[in-house]
Tab-separated table of C-alpha atoms in Angstrom:
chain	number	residue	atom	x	y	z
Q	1	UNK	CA	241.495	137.527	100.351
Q	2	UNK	CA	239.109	136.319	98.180
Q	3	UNK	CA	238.990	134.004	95.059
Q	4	UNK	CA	238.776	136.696	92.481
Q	5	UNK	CA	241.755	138.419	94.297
Q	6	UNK	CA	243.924	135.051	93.810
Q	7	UNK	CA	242.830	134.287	90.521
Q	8	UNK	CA	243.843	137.773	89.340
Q	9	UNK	CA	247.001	137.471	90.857
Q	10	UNK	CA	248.108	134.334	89.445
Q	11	UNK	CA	246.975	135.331	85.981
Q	12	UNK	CA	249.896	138.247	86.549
Q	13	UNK	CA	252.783	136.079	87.812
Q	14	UNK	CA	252.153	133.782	84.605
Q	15	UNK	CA	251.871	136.612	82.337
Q	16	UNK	CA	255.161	137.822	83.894
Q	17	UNK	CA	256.332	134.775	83.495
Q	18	UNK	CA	255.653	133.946	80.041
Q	19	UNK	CA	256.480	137.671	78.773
Q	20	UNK	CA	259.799	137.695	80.863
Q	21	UNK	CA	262.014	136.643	77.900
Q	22	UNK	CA	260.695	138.838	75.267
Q	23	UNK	CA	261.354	141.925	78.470
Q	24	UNK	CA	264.616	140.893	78.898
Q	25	UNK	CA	265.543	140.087	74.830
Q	26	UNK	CA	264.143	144.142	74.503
Q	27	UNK	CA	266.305	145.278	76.747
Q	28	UNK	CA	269.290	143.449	75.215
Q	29	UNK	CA	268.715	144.654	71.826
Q	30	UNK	CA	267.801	148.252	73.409
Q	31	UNK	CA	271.621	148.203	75.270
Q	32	UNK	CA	272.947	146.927	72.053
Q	33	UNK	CA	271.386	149.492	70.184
Q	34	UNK	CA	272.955	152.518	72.404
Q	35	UNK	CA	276.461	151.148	71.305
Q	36	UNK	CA	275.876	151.460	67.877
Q	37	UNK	CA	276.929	155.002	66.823
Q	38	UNK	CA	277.890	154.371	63.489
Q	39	UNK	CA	277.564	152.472	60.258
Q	40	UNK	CA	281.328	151.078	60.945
Q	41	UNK	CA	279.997	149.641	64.287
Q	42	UNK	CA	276.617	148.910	63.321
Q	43	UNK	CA	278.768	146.117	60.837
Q	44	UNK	CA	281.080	145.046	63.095
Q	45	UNK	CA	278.383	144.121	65.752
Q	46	UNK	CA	276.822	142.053	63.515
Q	47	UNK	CA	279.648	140.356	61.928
Q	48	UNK	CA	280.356	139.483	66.006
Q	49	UNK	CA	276.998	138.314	65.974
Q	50	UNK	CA	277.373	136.183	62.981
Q	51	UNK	CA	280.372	134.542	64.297
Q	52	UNK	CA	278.648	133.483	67.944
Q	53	UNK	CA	275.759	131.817	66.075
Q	54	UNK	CA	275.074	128.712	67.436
Q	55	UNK	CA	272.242	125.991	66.176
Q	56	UNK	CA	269.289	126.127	68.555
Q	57	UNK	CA	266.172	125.670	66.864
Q	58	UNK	CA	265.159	122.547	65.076
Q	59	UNK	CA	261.512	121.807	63.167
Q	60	UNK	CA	260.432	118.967	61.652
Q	61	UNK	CA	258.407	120.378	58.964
Q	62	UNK	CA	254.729	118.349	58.092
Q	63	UNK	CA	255.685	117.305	54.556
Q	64	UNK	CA	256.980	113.987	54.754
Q	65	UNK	CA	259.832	112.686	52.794
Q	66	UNK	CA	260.301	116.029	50.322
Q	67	UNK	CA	262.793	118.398	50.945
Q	68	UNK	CA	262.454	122.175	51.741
Q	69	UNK	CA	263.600	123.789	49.310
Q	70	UNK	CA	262.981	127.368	49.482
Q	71	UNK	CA	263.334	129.763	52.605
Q	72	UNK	CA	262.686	133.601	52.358
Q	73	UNK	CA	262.239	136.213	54.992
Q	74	UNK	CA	259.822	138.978	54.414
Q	75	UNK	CA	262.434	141.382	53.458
Q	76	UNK	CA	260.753	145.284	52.083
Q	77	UNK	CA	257.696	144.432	54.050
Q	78	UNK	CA	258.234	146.729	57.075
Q	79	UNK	CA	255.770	145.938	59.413
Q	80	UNK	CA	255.999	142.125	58.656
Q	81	UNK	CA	259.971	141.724	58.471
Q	82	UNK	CA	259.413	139.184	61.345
Q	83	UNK	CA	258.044	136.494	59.168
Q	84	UNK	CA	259.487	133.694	56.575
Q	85	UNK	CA	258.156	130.999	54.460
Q	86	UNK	CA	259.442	127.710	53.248
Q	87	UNK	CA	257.999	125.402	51.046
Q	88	UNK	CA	258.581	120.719	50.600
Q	89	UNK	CA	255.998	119.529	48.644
Q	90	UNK	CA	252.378	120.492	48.454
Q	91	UNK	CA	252.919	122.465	51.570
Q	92	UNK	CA	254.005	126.016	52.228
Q	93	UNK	CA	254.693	127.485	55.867
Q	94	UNK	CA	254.716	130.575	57.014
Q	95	UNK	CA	256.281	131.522	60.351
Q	96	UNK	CA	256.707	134.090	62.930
Q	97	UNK	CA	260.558	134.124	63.498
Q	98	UNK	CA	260.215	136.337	66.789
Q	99	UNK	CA	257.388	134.764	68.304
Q	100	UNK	CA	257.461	135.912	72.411
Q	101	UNK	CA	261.275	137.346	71.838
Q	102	UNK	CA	262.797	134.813	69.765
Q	103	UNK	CA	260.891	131.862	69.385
Q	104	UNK	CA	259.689	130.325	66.225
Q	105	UNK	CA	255.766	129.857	66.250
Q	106	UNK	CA	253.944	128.841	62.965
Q	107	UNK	CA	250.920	131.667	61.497
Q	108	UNK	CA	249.629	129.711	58.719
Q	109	UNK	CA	250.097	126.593	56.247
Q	110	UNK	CA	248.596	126.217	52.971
Q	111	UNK	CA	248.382	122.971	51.277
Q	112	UNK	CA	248.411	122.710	47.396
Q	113	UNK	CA	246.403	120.095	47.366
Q	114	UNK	CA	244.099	118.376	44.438
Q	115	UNK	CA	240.408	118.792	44.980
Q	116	UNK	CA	237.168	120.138	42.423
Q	117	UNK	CA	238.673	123.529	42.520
Q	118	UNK	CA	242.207	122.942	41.720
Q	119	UNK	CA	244.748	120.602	39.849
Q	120	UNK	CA	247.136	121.024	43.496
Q	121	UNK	CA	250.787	119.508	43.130
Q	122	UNK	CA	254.290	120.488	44.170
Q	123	UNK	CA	255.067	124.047	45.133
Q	124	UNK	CA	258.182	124.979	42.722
Q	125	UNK	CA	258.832	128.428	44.308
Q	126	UNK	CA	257.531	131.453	46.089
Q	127	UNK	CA	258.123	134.806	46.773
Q	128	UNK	CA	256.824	138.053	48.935
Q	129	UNK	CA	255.072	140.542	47.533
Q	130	UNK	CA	254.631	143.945	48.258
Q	131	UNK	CA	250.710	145.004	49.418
Q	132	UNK	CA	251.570	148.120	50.949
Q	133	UNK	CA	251.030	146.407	54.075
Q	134	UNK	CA	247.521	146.762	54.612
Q	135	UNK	CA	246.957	150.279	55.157
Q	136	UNK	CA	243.449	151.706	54.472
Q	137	UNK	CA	244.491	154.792	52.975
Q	138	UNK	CA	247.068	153.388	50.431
Q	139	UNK	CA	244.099	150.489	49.045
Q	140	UNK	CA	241.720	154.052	48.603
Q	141	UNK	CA	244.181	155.593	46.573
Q	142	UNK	CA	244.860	152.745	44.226
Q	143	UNK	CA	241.469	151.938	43.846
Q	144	UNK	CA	242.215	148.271	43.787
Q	145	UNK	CA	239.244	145.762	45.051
Q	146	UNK	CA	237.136	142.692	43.923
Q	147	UNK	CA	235.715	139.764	46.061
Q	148	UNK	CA	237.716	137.516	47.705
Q	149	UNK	CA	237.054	133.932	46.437
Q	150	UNK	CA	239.407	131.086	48.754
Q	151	UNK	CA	240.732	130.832	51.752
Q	152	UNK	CA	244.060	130.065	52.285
Q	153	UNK	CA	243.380	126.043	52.384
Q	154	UNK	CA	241.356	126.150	49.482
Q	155	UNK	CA	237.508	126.163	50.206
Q	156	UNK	CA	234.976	128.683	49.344
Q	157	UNK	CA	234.335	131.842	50.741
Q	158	UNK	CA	231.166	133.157	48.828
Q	159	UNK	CA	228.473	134.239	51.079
Q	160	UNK	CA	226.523	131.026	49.403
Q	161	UNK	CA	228.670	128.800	50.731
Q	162	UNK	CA	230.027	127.834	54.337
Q	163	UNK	CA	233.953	127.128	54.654
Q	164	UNK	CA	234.585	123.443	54.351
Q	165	UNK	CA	236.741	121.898	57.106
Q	166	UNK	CA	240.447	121.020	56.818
Q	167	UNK	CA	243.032	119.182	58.309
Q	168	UNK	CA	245.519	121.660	57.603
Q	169	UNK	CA	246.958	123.503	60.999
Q	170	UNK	CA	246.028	127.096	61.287
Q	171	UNK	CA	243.943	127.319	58.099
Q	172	UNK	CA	241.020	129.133	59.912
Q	173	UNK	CA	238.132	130.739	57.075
Q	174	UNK	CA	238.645	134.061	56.839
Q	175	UNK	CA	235.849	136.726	57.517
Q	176	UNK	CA	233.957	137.439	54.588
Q	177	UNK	CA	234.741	141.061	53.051
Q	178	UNK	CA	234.105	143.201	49.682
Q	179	UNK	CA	237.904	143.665	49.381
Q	180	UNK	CA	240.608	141.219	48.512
Q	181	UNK	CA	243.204	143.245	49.884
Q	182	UNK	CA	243.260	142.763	54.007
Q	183	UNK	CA	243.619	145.705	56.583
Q	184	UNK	CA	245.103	144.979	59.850
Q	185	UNK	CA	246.776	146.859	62.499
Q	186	UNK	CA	249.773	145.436	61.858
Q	187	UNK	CA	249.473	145.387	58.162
Q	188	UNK	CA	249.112	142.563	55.891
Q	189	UNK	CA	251.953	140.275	54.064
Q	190	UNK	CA	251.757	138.743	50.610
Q	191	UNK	CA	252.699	135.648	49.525
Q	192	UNK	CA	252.903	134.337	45.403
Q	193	UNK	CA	253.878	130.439	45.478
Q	194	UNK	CA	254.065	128.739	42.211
Q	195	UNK	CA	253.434	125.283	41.493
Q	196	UNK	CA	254.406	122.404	39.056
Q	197	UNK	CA	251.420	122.838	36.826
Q	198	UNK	CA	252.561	126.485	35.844
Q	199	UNK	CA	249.307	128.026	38.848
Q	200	UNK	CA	250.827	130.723	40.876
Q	201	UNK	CA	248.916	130.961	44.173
Q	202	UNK	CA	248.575	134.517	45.764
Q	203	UNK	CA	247.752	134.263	49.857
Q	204	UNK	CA	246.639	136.772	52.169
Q	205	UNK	CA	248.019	136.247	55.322
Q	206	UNK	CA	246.236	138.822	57.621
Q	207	UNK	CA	242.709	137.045	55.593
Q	208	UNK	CA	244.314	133.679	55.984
Q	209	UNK	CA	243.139	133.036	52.445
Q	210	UNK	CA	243.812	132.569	48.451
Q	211	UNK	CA	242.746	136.064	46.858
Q	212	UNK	CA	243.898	134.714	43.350
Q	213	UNK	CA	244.953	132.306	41.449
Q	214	UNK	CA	246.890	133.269	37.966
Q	215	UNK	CA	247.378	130.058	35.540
Q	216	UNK	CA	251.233	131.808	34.439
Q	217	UNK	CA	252.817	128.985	32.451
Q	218	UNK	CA	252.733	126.375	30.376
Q	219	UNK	CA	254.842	123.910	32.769
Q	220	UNK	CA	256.347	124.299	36.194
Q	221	UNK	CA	256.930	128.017	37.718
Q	222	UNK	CA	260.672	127.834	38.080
Q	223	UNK	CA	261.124	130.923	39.999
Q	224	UNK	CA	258.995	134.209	41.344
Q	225	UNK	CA	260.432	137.619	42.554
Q	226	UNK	CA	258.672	140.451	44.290
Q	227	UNK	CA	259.011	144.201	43.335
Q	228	UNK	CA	259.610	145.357	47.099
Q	229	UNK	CA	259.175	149.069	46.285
Q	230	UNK	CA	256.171	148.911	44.049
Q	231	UNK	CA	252.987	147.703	44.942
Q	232	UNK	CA	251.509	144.597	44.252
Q	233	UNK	CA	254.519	143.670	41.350
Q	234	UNK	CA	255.432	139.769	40.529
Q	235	UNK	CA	257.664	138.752	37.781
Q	236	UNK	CA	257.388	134.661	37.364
Q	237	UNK	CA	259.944	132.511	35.532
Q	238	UNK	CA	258.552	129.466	33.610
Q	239	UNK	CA	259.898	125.590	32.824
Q	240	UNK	CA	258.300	127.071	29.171
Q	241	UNK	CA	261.087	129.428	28.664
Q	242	UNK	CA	258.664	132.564	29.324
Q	243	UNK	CA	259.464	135.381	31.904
Q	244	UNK	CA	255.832	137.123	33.103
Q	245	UNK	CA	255.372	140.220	34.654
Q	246	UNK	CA	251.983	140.328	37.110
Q	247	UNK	CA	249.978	143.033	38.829
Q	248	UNK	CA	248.469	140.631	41.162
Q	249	UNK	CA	245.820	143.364	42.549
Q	250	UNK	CA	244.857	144.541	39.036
Q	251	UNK	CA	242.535	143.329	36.183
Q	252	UNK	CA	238.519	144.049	36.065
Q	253	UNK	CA	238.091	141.941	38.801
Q	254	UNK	CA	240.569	142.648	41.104
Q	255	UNK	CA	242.182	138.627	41.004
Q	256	UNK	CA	245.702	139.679	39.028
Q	257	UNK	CA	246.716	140.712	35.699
Q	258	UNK	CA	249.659	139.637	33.449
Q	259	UNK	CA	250.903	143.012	32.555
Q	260	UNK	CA	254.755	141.533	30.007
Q	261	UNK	CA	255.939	138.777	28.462
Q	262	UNK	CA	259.393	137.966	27.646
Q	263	UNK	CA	261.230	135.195	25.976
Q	264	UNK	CA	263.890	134.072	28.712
Q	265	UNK	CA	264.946	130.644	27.065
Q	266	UNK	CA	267.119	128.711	29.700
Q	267	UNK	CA	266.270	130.839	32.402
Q	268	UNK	CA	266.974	129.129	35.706
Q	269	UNK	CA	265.797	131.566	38.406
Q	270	UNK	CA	265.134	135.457	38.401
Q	271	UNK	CA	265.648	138.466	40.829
Q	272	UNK	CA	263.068	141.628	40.103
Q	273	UNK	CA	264.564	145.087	40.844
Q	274	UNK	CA	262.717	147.021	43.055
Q	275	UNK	CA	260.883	149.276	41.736
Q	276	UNK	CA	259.763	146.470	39.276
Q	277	UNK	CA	261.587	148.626	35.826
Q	278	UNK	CA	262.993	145.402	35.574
Q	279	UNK	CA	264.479	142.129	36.682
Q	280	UNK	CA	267.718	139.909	36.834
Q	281	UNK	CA	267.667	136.300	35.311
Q	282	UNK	CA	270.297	133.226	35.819
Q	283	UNK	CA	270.894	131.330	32.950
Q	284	UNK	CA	272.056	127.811	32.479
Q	285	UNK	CA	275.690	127.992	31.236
Q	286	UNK	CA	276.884	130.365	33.732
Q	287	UNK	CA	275.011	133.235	31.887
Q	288	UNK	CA	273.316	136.283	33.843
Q	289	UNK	CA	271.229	139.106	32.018
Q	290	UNK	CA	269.576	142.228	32.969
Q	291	UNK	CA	266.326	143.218	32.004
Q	292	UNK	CA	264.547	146.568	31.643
Q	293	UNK	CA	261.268	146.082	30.800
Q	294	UNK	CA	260.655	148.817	28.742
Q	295	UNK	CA	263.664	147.749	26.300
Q	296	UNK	CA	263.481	145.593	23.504
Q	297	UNK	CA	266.527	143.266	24.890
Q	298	UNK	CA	268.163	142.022	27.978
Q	299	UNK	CA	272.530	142.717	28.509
Q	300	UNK	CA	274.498	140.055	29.533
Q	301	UNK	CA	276.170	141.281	32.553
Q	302	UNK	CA	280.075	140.607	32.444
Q	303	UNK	CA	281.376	139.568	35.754
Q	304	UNK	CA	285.280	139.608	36.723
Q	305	UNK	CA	285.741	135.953	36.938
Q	306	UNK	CA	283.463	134.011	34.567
Q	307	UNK	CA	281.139	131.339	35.873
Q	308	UNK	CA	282.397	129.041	33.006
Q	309	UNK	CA	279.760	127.131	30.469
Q	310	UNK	CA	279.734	123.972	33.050
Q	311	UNK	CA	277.537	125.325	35.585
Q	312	UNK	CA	274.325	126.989	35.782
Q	313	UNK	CA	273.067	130.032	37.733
Q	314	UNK	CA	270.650	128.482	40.301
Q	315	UNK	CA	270.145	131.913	42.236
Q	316	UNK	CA	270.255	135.478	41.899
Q	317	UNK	CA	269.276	138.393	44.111
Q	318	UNK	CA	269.127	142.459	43.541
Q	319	UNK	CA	269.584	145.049	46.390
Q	320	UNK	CA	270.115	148.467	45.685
Q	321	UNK	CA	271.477	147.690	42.246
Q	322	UNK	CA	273.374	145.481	43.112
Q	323	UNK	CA	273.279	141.776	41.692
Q	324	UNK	CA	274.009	138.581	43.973
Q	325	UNK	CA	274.912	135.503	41.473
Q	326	UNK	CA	275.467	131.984	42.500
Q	327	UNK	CA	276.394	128.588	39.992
Q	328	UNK	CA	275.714	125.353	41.006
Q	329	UNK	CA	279.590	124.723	41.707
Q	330	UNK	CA	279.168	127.306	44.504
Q	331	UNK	CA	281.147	130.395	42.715
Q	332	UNK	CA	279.885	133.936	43.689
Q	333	UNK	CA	279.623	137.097	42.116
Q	334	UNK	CA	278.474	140.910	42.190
Q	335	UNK	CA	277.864	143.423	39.890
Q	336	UNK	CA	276.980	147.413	40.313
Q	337	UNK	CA	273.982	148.098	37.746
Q	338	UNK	CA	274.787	151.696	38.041
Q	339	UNK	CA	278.520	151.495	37.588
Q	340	UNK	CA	278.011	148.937	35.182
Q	341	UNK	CA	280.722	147.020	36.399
Q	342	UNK	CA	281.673	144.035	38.336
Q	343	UNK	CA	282.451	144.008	42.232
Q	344	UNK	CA	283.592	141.167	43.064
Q	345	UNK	CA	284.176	137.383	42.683
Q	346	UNK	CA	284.670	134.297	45.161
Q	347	UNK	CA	284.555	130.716	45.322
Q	348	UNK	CA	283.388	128.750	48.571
Q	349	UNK	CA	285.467	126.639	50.811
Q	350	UNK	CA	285.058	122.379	50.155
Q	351	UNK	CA	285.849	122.865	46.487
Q	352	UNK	CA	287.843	119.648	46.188
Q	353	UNK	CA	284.646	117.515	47.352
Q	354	UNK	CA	281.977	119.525	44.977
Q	355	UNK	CA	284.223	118.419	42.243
Q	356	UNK	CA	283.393	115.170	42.593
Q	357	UNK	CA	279.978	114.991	43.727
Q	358	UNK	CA	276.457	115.235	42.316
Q	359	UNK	CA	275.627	119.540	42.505
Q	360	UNK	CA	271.803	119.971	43.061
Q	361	UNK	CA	270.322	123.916	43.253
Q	362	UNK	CA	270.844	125.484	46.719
Q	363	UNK	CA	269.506	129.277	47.108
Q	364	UNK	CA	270.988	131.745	49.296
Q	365	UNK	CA	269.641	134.874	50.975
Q	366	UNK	CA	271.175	138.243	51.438
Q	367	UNK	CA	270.271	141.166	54.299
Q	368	UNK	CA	267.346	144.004	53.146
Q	369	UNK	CA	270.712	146.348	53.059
Q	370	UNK	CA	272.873	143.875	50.669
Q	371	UNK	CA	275.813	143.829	53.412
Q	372	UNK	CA	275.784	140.074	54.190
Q	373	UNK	CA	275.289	136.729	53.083
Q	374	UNK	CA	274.263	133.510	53.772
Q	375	UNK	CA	273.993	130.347	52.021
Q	376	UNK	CA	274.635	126.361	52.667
Q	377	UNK	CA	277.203	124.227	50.712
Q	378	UNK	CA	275.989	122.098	47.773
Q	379	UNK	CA	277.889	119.012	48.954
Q	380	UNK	CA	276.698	116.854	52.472
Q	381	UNK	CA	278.874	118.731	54.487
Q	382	UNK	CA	276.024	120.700	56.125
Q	383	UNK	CA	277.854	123.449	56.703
Q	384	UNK	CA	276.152	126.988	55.938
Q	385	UNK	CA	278.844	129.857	55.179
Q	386	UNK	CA	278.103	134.039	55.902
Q	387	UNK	CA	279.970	136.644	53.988
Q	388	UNK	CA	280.471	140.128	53.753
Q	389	UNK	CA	278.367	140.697	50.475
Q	390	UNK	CA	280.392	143.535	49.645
Q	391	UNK	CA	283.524	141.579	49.916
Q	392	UNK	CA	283.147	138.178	49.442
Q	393	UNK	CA	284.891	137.948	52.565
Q	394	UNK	CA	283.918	134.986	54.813
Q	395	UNK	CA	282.954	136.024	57.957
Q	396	UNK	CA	281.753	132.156	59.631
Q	397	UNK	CA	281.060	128.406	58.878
Q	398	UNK	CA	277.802	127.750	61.042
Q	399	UNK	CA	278.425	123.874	61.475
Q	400	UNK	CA	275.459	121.317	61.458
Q	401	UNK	CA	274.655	118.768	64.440
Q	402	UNK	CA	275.261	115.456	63.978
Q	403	UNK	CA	272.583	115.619	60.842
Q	404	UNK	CA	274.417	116.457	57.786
Q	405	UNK	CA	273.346	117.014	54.167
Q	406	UNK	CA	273.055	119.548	51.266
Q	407	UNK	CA	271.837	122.749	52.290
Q	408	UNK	CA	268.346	123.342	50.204
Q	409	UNK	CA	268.175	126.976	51.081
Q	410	UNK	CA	269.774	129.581	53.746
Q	411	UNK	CA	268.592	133.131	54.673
Q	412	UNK	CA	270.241	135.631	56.793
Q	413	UNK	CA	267.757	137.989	59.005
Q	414	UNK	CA	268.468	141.472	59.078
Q	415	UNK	CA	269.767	141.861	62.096
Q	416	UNK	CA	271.816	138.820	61.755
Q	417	UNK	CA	270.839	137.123	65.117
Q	418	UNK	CA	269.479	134.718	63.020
Q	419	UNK	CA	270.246	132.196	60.043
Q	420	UNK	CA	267.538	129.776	58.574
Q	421	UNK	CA	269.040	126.319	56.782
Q	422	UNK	CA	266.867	123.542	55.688
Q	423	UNK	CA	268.703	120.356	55.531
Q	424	UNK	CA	267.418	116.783	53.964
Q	425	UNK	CA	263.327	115.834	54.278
Q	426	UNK	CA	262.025	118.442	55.714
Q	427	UNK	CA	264.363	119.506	58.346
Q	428	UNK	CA	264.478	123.473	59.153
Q	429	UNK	CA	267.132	124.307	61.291
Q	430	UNK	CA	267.917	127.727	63.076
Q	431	UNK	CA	271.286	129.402	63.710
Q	432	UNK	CA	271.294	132.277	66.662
Q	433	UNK	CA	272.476	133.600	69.892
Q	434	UNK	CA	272.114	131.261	72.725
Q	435	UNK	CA	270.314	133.459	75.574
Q	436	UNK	CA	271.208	134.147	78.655
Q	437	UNK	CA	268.301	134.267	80.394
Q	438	UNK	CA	268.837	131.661	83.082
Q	439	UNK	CA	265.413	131.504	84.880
Q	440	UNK	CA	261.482	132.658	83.780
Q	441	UNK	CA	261.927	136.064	86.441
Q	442	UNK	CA	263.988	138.401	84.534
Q	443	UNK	CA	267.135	137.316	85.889
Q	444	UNK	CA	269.943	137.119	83.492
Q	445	UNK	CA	273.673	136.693	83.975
């Protein structure tokens, strides 16, 4: 046989090789899948899943000594559900969570650093945004456009002007283009991350780039929430006591738009509904309003066991009008927007040591559906607890490694084969289902 023979050979058995995991995860999920015949056992496979999690995946995030404190899947953006961001610093990272089956690869940093272009400093928050993932048609329709201006490290992208170099992993220039809203086969994902200096940042992450920057407050961005259902909708939450609503595809120029403005003194983090009529907002003092934007005031929502005046609400999430509440002290609670009424109410486990201790803000994510929960305890246990969202019932305590610590930030993925917890100074750790794939050929056991 010849060279070329050989050569093409071996480039199968490595592609076999390398590919053999994702094959064999696929046909897991697919034979998982065919047992599933209802909504009752669609649940109770993934509360079983939740309870096997295991911690298998550790990365030491590039941000030196500050912590991670945000972590959010890509939940409402279909084609892109695979990827999550987190945030330490001046850095945000954005990651593939199913990289070749179930690996965890990184697709892009961006570094809010100080240069002639921007004043830079610590990312505050972040939050997906909905783009309508890329498709050609939908940007014709809306008519949205305008020329993109950064890339997502920072540096020019006018046709006058070659991308600078960077340091900062993955940050490759873009390919110039009339649009600032990216096509791509697999759509695009949006991501708004706010700063100290009141700057929100919106990045392209098909176009690898900035496509605009909205100066939103007067002082640090506490919080941002996507409208997941409407195109394009951010509502940002301010150290200044303002709550913003943005089109961050509209305006003359295509680069964003602040479309409300509404006086949200003491707000501590906010939730946007989904079709962006209105938001949620966490108060300090245990308070939580609702917000229609069209009305002239927000209702304080009256949940079954009160969060008391000691605490603040450091997190809030809506899915399917439904509100997620958390205090400081680690109390929970749900209300029905339609009903009008309050679900339910529960307190987690370690009480007795948060009583005592120093409570910092932890956030907490919740499935695309609203069925489960997942969030890490505000003391240095380390632990991160799941729940039944509709319950409050706890369904596992996902214990740390030898490292322990407050839990920043948890998510839950949808499917619930995976939890995200950042712990201490940059530490990301991953919760999921040990594999059984026992060699590189397929052959599992």
């Amino acid at each position: 046989r010849d060279d070329a023979s050989r050569v093409r050979d071996d480039t199968r058995t490595v592609n076999a090789r390398m590919n053999s995991p994702q094959r064999a995860l696929k046909r897991q999920r697919e034979e998982e899948a065919r047992t599933v015949t209802s909504e009752a056992s669609k649940d109770a496979a993934r509360v079983a899943t939740l309870k096997a999690l295991k911690l298998k995946t550790v990365v030491r995030e590039s941000h030196g000594a500050s912590a991670t404190t945000h972590c959010e899947y890509a939940h409402g953006t279909s084609k892109c559900w695979n990827l999550f961001a987190t945030c330490g610093g001046e850095l945000v990272t954005i990651y593939d969570d199913e990289h070749f089956g179930d690996h965890v690869s990184v697709v892009a940093q961006y570094a809010n650093a100080s240069d002639e272009r921007q004043r830079g400093g610590r990312v505050t928050s972040l939050a997906w945004v909905s783009s309508g993932y890329g498709d050609a048609k939908t940007m014709a329709a809306t008519g949205r456009g305008g020329n993109g201006k950064e890339n997502v490290n920072g540096t020019s992208n006018k046709k006058t002007k070659a991308p600078a170099k960077t340091k900062t992993a993955k940050a490759v220039a873009a390919p110039e283009t009339e649009s600032r809203r990216e096509t791509h086969e697999f759509g695009d994902a949006v991501l708004a991350v706010g700063d100290e200096h009141g700057v929100i940042s919106v990045i392209s992450v098909a176009g690898n780039r900035v496509v605009a920057r909205l100066h939103a407050h007067e002082g640090a961005v506490i919080d941002l929430s996507g409208a997941c259902a409407k195109d394009g909708f951010l509502v940002s939450l301010g150290a200044d006591g303002v709550m913003k609503t943005w089109d961050v595809f509209g305006g003359e120029d295509g680069e964003g738009e602040c479309v409300g403005t509404y006086a949200a003194r003491d707000g501590a983090c906010v939730a946007c509904k989904a079709d962006g009529t209105g938001a949620v907002t966490g108060h300090k003092g245990g308070v939580v309003k609702d917000w229609t934007f069209a009305a002239a005031a927000p209702t304080t929502l009256a949940f079954k066991v009160s969060f008391g005046p000691k605490h603040d609400v450091d997190c809030v999430r809506v899915v399917n009008d439904v509100v997620f509440a958390k205090t400081t002290n680690m109390c929970f609670g749900t209300f029905d927007l339609k009903r009008n009424e309050s679900l339910h109410s529960w307190e987690a486990p370690n009480k007795h040591h948060r009583a005592k201790a120093r409570l910092d803000p932890t956030r907490f994510g919740v499935t695309s559906d609203g069925t489960f929960l997942a969030c890490g305890d505000a003391v240095s246990s380390g632990i991160v607890y799941t729940y039944d969202a509709r319950s409050g019932e706890l369904v596992s305590e996902l214990e740390p490694l030898r490292v322990t610590g407050v839990v920043r930030a948890a998510h839950v993925s949808d499917h619930c084969r995976h939890v995200l917890a950042s712990y201490g100074p940059g530490v990301l750790w991953r919760y999921e289902i040990i594999p059984t794939v026992i060699d590189d050929l397929d052959h599992t056991v």
